[in-house]
Amino acid sequence: MDPVAASVDPSARRLALAGAVLLLLAFGTGSYIAAAKTGRISADPHIASSAHGAGLVGALILFAGGWMTPMLRFGPAGRARLSWLFIVSAFSVWALTCVRAHLRVDAVTFTGDPANDVMFVLLTALVALPSGAGTLALIVGLRAPPT
């Protein structure tokens, strides 16, 4: 194995690979948008477009996380936990937005509609909380260690 490749932090590699997979899924979401716009599938094309954007942005966040991983003052276990927070959040927002397009729900608050309310809970649990916790941990991890 190439010595440079062997020296890459496993969490950085995990984030980069997850970013590449999510980028591929986001590109593939273009076909999903086309199918929604032409009526081949029953989905809101605007929300489907949001899934495409969420996948692209999520992939960029994962790539940035991989780039920042060596700068963190966390040990291997802390870097691994942080990487999984961002991976779960990025893939979840893409996948749940695809589902939202089929359900035609906004899921930004509780409305009494069961489909909307379930999606709101899932988005909160799998996207908002992990990404918020991950961002706070990232800020702490990037601070210079005490001298």
mmCIF file of C-alpha atoms in Angstrom:
data_model
loop_
_atom_site.group_PDB
_atom_site.id
_atom_site.type_symbol
_atom_site.label_atom_id
_atom_site.label_comp_id
_atom_site.label_asym_id
_atom_site.label_seq_id
_atom_site.Cartn_x
_atom_site.Cartn_y
_atom_site.Cartn_z
ATOM 1 C CA MET A 1 0.000 0.000 0.000
ATOM 2 C CA ASP A 2 1.098 3.527 -0.713
ATOM 3 C CA PRO A 3 2.674 4.974 2.487
ATOM 4 C CA VAL A 4 0.731 8.235 2.103
ATOM 5 C CA ALA A 5 -2.572 6.378 1.742
ATOM 6 C CA ALA A 6 -1.694 4.187 4.722
ATOM 7 C CA SER A 7 -1.079 7.242 6.895
ATOM 8 C CA VAL A 8 -4.544 8.756 6.344
ATOM 9 C CA ASP A 9 -6.654 8.900 9.497
ATOM 10 C CA PRO A 10 -9.413 6.224 9.313
ATOM 11 C CA SER A 11 -12.088 8.779 10.251
ATOM 12 C CA ALA A 12 -10.942 11.122 7.481
ATOM 13 C CA ARG A 13 -11.056 8.250 4.982
ATOM 14 C CA ARG A 14 -14.529 7.234 6.239
ATOM 15 C CA LEU A 15 -15.814 10.794 5.776
ATOM 16 C CA ALA A 16 -14.275 11.127 2.313
ATOM 17 C CA LEU A 17 -15.730 7.798 1.169
ATOM 18 C CA ALA A 18 -19.156 8.632 2.608
ATOM 19 C CA GLY A 19 -18.980 12.007 0.843
ATOM 20 C CA ALA A 20 -18.217 10.335 -2.476
ATOM 21 C CA VAL A 21 -21.109 7.870 -2.063
ATOM 22 C CA LEU A 22 -23.519 10.654 -1.099
ATOM 23 C CA LEU A 23 -22.334 12.744 -4.065
ATOM 24 C CA LEU A 24 -23.138 9.841 -6.388
ATOM 25 C CA LEU A 25 -26.584 9.471 -4.791
ATOM 26 C CA ALA A 26 -27.180 13.220 -5.120
ATOM 27 C CA PHE A 27 -26.278 13.101 -8.813
ATOM 28 C CA GLY A 28 -28.631 10.134 -9.236
ATOM 29 C CA THR A 29 -31.395 12.146 -7.624
ATOM 30 C CA GLY A 30 -31.563 14.094 -10.889
ATOM 31 C CA SER A 31 -33.398 11.147 -12.451
ATOM 32 C CA TYR A 32 -35.752 11.137 -9.477
ATOM 33 C CA ILE A 33 -36.511 14.830 -10.083
ATOM 34 C CA ALA A 34 -37.173 14.180 -13.768
ATOM 35 C CA ALA A 35 -39.523 11.313 -12.948
ATOM 36 C CA ALA A 36 -41.405 13.528 -10.493
ATOM 37 C CA LYS A 37 -41.642 16.416 -12.980
ATOM 38 C CA THR A 38 -42.959 14.196 -15.776
ATOM 39 C CA GLY A 39 -45.440 12.378 -13.547
ATOM 40 C CA ARG A 40 -43.785 8.957 -13.912
ATOM 41 C CA ILE A 41 -43.694 8.807 -10.110
ATOM 42 C CA SER A 42 -45.978 10.432 -7.597
ATOM 43 C CA ALA A 43 -43.676 12.911 -5.853
ATOM 44 C CA ASP A 44 -43.423 16.648 -5.382
ATOM 45 C CA PRO A 45 -40.706 17.782 -7.829
ATOM 46 C CA HIS A 46 -39.773 20.782 -5.675
ATOM 47 C CA ILE A 47 -39.119 18.635 -2.618
ATOM 48 C CA ALA A 48 -37.286 16.136 -4.853
ATOM 49 C CA SER A 49 -35.061 19.017 -5.981
ATOM 50 C CA SER A 50 -34.437 19.781 -2.322
ATOM 51 C CA ALA A 51 -33.222 16.210 -1.856
ATOM 52 C CA HIS A 52 -30.760 16.741 -4.691
ATOM 53 C CA GLY A 53 -29.457 19.926 -3.057
ATOM 54 C CA ALA A 54 -29.331 18.301 0.374
ATOM 55 C CA GLY A 55 -27.231 15.470 -1.032
ATOM 56 C CA LEU A 56 -24.798 17.843 -2.719
ATOM 57 C CA VAL A 57 -24.403 20.013 0.366
ATOM 58 C CA GLY A 58 -24.155 16.942 2.611
ATOM 59 C CA ALA A 59 -21.357 15.525 0.452
ATOM 60 C CA LEU A 60 -19.448 18.806 0.692
ATOM 61 C CA ILE A 61 -19.876 18.818 4.475
ATOM 62 C CA LEU A 62 -18.522 15.264 4.654
ATOM 63 C CA PHE A 63 -15.531 16.196 2.468
ATOM 64 C CA ALA A 64 -14.849 19.230 4.678
ATOM 65 C CA GLY A 65 -15.117 17.050 7.774
ATOM 66 C CA GLY A 66 -12.571 14.642 6.340
ATOM 67 C CA TRP A 67 -10.225 17.526 5.612
ATOM 68 C CA MET A 68 -10.603 18.903 9.162
ATOM 69 C CA THR A 69 -10.231 15.553 10.953
ATOM 70 C CA PRO A 70 -6.420 15.749 11.349
ATOM 71 C CA MET A 71 -6.806 19.187 12.953
ATOM 72 C CA LEU A 72 -9.011 17.916 15.776
ATOM 73 C CA ARG A 73 -7.583 17.482 19.230
ATOM 74 C CA PHE A 74 -9.695 14.345 19.789
ATOM 75 C CA GLY A 75 -8.303 10.837 19.920
ATOM 76 C CA PRO A 76 -9.233 8.133 17.399
ATOM 77 C CA ALA A 77 -12.459 7.199 19.217
ATOM 78 C CA GLY A 78 -13.614 10.821 19.419
ATOM 79 C CA ARG A 79 -12.859 11.415 15.744
ATOM 80 C CA ALA A 80 -14.767 8.242 14.832
ATOM 81 C CA ARG A 81 -17.835 9.288 16.865
ATOM 82 C CA LEU A 82 -17.776 12.738 15.295
ATOM 83 C CA SER A 83 -17.491 11.307 11.790
ATOM 84 C CA TRP A 84 -20.542 9.089 12.366
ATOM 85 C CA LEU A 85 -22.621 12.048 13.612
ATOM 86 C CA PHE A 86 -22.014 13.859 10.336
ATOM 87 C CA ILE A 87 -22.443 10.763 8.157
ATOM 88 C CA VAL A 88 -25.777 9.825 9.755
ATOM 89 C CA SER A 89 -27.002 13.405 9.462
ATOM 90 C CA ALA A 90 -25.944 13.897 5.827
ATOM 91 C CA PHE A 91 -27.387 10.632 4.542
ATOM 92 C CA SER A 92 -30.548 11.027 6.611
ATOM 93 C CA VAL A 93 -31.418 14.469 5.313
ATOM 94 C CA TRP A 94 -30.997 13.238 1.734
ATOM 95 C CA ALA A 95 -33.031 10.048 2.235
ATOM 96 C CA LEU A 96 -35.759 11.615 4.359
ATOM 97 C CA THR A 97 -36.179 14.455 1.869
ATOM 98 C CA CYS A 98 -36.676 11.877 -0.903
ATOM 99 C CA VAL A 99 -39.382 10.249 1.232
ATOM 100 C CA ARG A 100 -40.913 13.649 2.012
ATOM 101 C CA ALA A 101 -41.266 14.261 -1.730
ATOM 102 C CA HIS A 102 -43.398 11.118 -2.047
ATOM 103 C CA LEU A 103 -45.448 11.979 1.010
ATOM 104 C CA ARG A 104 -45.730 15.632 -0.063
ATOM 105 C CA VAL A 105 -45.126 16.941 3.460
ATOM 106 C CA ASP A 106 -43.028 19.854 4.700
ATOM 107 C CA ALA A 107 -42.198 18.328 8.104
ATOM 108 C CA VAL A 108 -41.060 21.602 9.656
ATOM 109 C CA THR A 109 -43.360 21.322 12.671
ATOM 110 C CA PHE A 110 -46.153 19.166 14.090
ATOM 111 C CA THR A 111 -49.368 19.610 12.088
ATOM 112 C CA GLY A 112 -51.537 16.682 13.182
ATOM 113 C CA ASP A 113 -50.982 14.891 9.855
ATOM 114 C CA PRO A 114 -49.376 11.545 10.817
ATOM 115 C CA ALA A 115 -47.027 11.440 7.802
ATOM 116 C CA ASN A 116 -45.819 14.985 8.422
ATOM 117 C CA ASP A 117 -45.398 14.430 12.150
ATOM 118 C CA VAL A 118 -43.400 11.207 11.727
ATOM 119 C CA MET A 119 -41.119 12.888 9.203
ATOM 120 C CA PHE A 120 -40.675 15.863 11.555
ATOM 121 C CA VAL A 121 -39.620 13.549 14.398
ATOM 122 C CA LEU A 122 -37.225 11.623 12.120
ATOM 123 C CA LEU A 123 -35.666 14.814 10.761
ATOM 124 C CA THR A 124 -35.200 16.127 14.277
ATOM 125 C CA ALA A 125 -33.721 12.870 15.605
ATOM 126 C CA LEU A 126 -31.550 11.938 12.612
ATOM 127 C CA VAL A 127 -30.580 15.330 11.170
ATOM 128 C CA ALA A 128 -31.028 18.314 13.478
ATOM 129 C CA LEU A 129 -29.753 16.782 16.726
ATOM 130 C CA PRO A 130 -26.738 14.891 15.301
ATOM 131 C CA SER A 131 -25.630 17.782 13.084
ATOM 132 C CA GLY A 132 -26.005 20.269 15.917
ATOM 133 C CA ALA A 133 -24.083 18.051 18.343
ATOM 134 C CA GLY A 134 -21.449 17.357 15.705
ATOM 135 C CA THR A 135 -20.983 21.041 14.951
ATOM 136 C CA LEU A 136 -20.553 21.880 18.643
ATOM 137 C CA ALA A 137 -18.044 19.032 19.011
ATOM 138 C CA LEU A 138 -16.222 20.241 15.896
ATOM 139 C CA ILE A 139 -15.872 23.719 17.375
ATOM 140 C CA VAL A 140 -14.504 22.288 20.632
ATOM 141 C CA GLY A 141 -12.165 19.922 18.768
ATOM 142 C CA LEU A 142 -10.748 22.649 16.552
ATOM 143 C CA ARG A 143 -9.890 24.947 19.457
ATOM 144 C CA ALA A 144 -6.182 25.049 20.158
ATOM 145 C CA PRO A 145 -5.159 22.722 22.976
ATOM 146 C CA PRO A 146 -4.310 24.431 26.272
ATOM 147 C CA THR A 147 -0.653 25.361 26.581
#
